[in-house]
mmCIF file with all atom_site columns, C-alpha atoms in Angstrom:
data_model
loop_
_atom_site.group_PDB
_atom_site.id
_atom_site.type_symbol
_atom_site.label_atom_id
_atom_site.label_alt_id
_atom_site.label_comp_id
_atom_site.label_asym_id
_atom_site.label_entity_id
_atom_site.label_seq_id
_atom_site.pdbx_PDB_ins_code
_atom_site.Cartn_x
_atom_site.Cartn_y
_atom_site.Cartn_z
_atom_site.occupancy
_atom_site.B_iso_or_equiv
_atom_site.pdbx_formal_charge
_atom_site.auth_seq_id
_atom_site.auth_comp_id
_atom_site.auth_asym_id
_atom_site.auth_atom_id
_atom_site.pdbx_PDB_model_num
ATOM 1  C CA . UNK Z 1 1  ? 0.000  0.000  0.000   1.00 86.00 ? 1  UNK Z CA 1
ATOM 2  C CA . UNK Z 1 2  ? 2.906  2.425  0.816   1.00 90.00 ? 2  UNK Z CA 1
ATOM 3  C CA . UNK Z 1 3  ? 4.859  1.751  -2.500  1.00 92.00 ? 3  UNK Z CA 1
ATOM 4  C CA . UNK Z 1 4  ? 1.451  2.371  -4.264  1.00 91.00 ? 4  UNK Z CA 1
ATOM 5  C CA . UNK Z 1 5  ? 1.025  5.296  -2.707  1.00 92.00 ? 5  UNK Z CA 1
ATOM 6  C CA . UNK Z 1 6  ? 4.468  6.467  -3.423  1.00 92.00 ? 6  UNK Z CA 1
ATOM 7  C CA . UNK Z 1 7  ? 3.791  5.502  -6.981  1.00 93.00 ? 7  UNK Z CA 1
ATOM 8  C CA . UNK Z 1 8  ? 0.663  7.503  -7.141  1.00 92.00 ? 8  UNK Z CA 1
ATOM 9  C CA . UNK Z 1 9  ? 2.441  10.661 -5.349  1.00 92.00 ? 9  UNK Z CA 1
ATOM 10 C CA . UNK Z 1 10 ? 5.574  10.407 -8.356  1.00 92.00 ? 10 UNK Z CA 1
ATOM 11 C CA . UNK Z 1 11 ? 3.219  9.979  -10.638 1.00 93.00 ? 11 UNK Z CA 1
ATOM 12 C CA . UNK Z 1 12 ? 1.192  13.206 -9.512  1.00 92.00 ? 12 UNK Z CA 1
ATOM 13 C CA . UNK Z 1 13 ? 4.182  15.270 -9.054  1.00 89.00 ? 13 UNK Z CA 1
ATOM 14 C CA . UNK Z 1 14 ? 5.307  13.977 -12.729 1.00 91.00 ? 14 UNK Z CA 1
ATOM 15 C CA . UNK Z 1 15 ? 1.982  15.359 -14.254 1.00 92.00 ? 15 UNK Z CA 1
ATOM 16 C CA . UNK Z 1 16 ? 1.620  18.542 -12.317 1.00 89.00 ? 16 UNK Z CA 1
ATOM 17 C CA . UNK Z 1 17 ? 5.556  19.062 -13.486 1.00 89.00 ? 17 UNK Z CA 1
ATOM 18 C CA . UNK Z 1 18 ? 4.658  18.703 -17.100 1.00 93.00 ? 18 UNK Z CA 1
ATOM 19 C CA . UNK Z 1 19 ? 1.521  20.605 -16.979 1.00 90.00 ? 19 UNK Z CA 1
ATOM 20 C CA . UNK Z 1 20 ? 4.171  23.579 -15.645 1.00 87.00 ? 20 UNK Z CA 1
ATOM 21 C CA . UNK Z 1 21 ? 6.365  23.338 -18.357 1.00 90.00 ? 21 UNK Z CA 1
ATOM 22 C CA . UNK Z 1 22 ? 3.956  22.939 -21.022 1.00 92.00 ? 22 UNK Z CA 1
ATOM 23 C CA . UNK Z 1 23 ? 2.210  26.041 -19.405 1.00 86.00 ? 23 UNK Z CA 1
ATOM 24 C CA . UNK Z 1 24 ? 5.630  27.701 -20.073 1.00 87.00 ? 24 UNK Z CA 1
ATOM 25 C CA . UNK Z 1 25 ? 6.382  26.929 -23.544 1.00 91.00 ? 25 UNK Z CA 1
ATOM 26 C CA . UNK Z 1 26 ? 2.849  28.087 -24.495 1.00 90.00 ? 26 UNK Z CA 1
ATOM 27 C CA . UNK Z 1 27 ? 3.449  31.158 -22.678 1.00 85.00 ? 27 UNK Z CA 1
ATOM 28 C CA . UNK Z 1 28 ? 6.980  31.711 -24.207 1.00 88.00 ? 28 UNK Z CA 1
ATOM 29 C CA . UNK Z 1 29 ? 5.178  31.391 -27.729 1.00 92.00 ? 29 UNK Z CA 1
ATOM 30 C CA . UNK Z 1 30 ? 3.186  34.149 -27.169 1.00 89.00 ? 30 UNK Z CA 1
ATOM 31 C CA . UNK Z 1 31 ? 5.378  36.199 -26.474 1.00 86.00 ? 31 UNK Z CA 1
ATOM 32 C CA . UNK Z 1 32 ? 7.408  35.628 -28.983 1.00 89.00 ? 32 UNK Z CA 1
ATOM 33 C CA . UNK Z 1 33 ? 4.208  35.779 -31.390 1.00 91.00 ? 33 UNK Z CA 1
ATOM 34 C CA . UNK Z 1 34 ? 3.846  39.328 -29.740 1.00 86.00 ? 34 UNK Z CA 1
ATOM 35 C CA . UNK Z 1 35 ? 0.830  38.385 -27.403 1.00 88.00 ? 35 UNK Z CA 1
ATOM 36 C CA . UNK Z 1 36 ? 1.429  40.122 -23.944 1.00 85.00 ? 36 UNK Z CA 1
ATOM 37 C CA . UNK Z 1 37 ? -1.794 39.869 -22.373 1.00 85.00 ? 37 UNK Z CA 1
ATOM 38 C CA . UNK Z 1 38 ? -1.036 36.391 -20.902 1.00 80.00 ? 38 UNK Z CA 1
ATOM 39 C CA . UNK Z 1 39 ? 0.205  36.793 -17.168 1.00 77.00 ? 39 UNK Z CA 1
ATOM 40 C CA . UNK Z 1 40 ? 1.916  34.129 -15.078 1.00 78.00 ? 40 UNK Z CA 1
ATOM 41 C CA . UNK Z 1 41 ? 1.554  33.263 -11.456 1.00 80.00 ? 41 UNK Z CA 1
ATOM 42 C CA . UNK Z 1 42 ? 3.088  30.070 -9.700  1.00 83.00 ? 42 UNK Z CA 1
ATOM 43 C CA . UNK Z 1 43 ? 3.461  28.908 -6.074  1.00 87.00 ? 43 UNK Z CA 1
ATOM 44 C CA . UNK Z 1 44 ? 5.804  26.692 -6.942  1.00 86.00 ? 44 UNK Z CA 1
ATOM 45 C CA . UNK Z 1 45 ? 8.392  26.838 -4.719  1.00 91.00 ? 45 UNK Z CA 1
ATOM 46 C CA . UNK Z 1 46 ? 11.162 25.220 -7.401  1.00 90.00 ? 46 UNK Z CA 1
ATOM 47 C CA . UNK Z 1 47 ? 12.974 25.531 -10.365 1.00 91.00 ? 47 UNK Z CA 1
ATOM 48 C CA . UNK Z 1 48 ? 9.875  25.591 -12.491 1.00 88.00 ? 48 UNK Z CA 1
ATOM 49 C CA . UNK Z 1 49 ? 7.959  28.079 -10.305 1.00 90.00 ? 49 UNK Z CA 1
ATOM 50 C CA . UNK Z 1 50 ? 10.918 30.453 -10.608 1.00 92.00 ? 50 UNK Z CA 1
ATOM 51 C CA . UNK Z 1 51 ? 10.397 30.127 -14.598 1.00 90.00 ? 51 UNK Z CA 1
ATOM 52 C CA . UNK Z 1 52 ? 7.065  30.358 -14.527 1.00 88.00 ? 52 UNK Z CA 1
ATOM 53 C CA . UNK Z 1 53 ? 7.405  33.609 -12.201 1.00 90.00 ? 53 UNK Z CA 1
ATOM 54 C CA . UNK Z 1 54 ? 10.133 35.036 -14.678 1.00 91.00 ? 54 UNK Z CA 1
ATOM 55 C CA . UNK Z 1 55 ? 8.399  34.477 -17.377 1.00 89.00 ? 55 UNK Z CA 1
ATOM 56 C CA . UNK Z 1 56 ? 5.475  36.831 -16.076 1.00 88.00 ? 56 UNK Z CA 1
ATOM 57 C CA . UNK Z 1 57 ? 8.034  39.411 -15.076 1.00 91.00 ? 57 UNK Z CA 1
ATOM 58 C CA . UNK Z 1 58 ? 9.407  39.124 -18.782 1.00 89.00 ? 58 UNK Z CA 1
ATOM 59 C CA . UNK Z 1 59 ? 5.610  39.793 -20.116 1.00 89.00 ? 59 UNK Z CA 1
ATOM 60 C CA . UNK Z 1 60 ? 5.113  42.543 -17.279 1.00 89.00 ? 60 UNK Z CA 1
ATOM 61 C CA . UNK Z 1 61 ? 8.470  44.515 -18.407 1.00 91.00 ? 61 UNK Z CA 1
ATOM 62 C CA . UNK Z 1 62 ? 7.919  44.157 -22.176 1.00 89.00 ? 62 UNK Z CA 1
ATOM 63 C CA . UNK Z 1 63 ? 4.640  45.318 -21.473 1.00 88.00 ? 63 UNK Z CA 1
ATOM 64 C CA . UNK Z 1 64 ? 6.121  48.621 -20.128 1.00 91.00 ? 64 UNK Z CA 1
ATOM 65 C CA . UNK Z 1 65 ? 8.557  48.885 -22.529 1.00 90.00 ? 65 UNK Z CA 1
ATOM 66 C CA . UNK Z 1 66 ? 6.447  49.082 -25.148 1.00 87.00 ? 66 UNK Z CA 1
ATOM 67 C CA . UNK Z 1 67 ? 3.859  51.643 -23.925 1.00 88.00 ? 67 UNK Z CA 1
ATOM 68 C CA . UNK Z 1 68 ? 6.906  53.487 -23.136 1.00 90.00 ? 68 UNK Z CA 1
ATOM 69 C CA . UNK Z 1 69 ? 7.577  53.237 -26.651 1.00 91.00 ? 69 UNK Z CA 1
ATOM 70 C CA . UNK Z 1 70 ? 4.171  54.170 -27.431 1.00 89.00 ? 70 UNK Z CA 1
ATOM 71 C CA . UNK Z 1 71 ? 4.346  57.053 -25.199 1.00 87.00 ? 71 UNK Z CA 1
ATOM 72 C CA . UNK Z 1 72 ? 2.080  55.777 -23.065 1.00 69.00 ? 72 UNK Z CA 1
ATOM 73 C CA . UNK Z 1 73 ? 3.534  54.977 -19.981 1.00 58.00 ? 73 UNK Z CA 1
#
């Protein structure tokens, strides 16, 4: 029952993990495809939290950057 449960944790963690990244790659698309409105928050504590969270700073700064451009910010 233990190793099951184990399995079922790793297996859960393994899912939630890819979910993240794929989250991140779509996210990183659209940005490069010029879409800013997407914005990114994660609780994540690890590496892929800390992507996830830079990647929303990245679409946050742009953001500025270009209504600065605008002359609009």
């Amino acid at each position: 029952a233990v190793a099951a449960a184990a399995v079922l944790l790793a297996w859960k963690t393994q899912q939630q993990l890819v979910l993240d990244l794929k989250r991140a790659a779509s996210v990183a698309d659209a940005i490069a495809g010029g879409d800013l409105s997407l914005h990114l928050r994660s609780r994540r504590e690890d590496e892929v939290g800390e992507l996830l969270r830079a990647l929303g700073r990245m679409v946050e700064r742009t953001e500025a950057l270009y209504a600065e451009v605008l002359g609009r910010g």
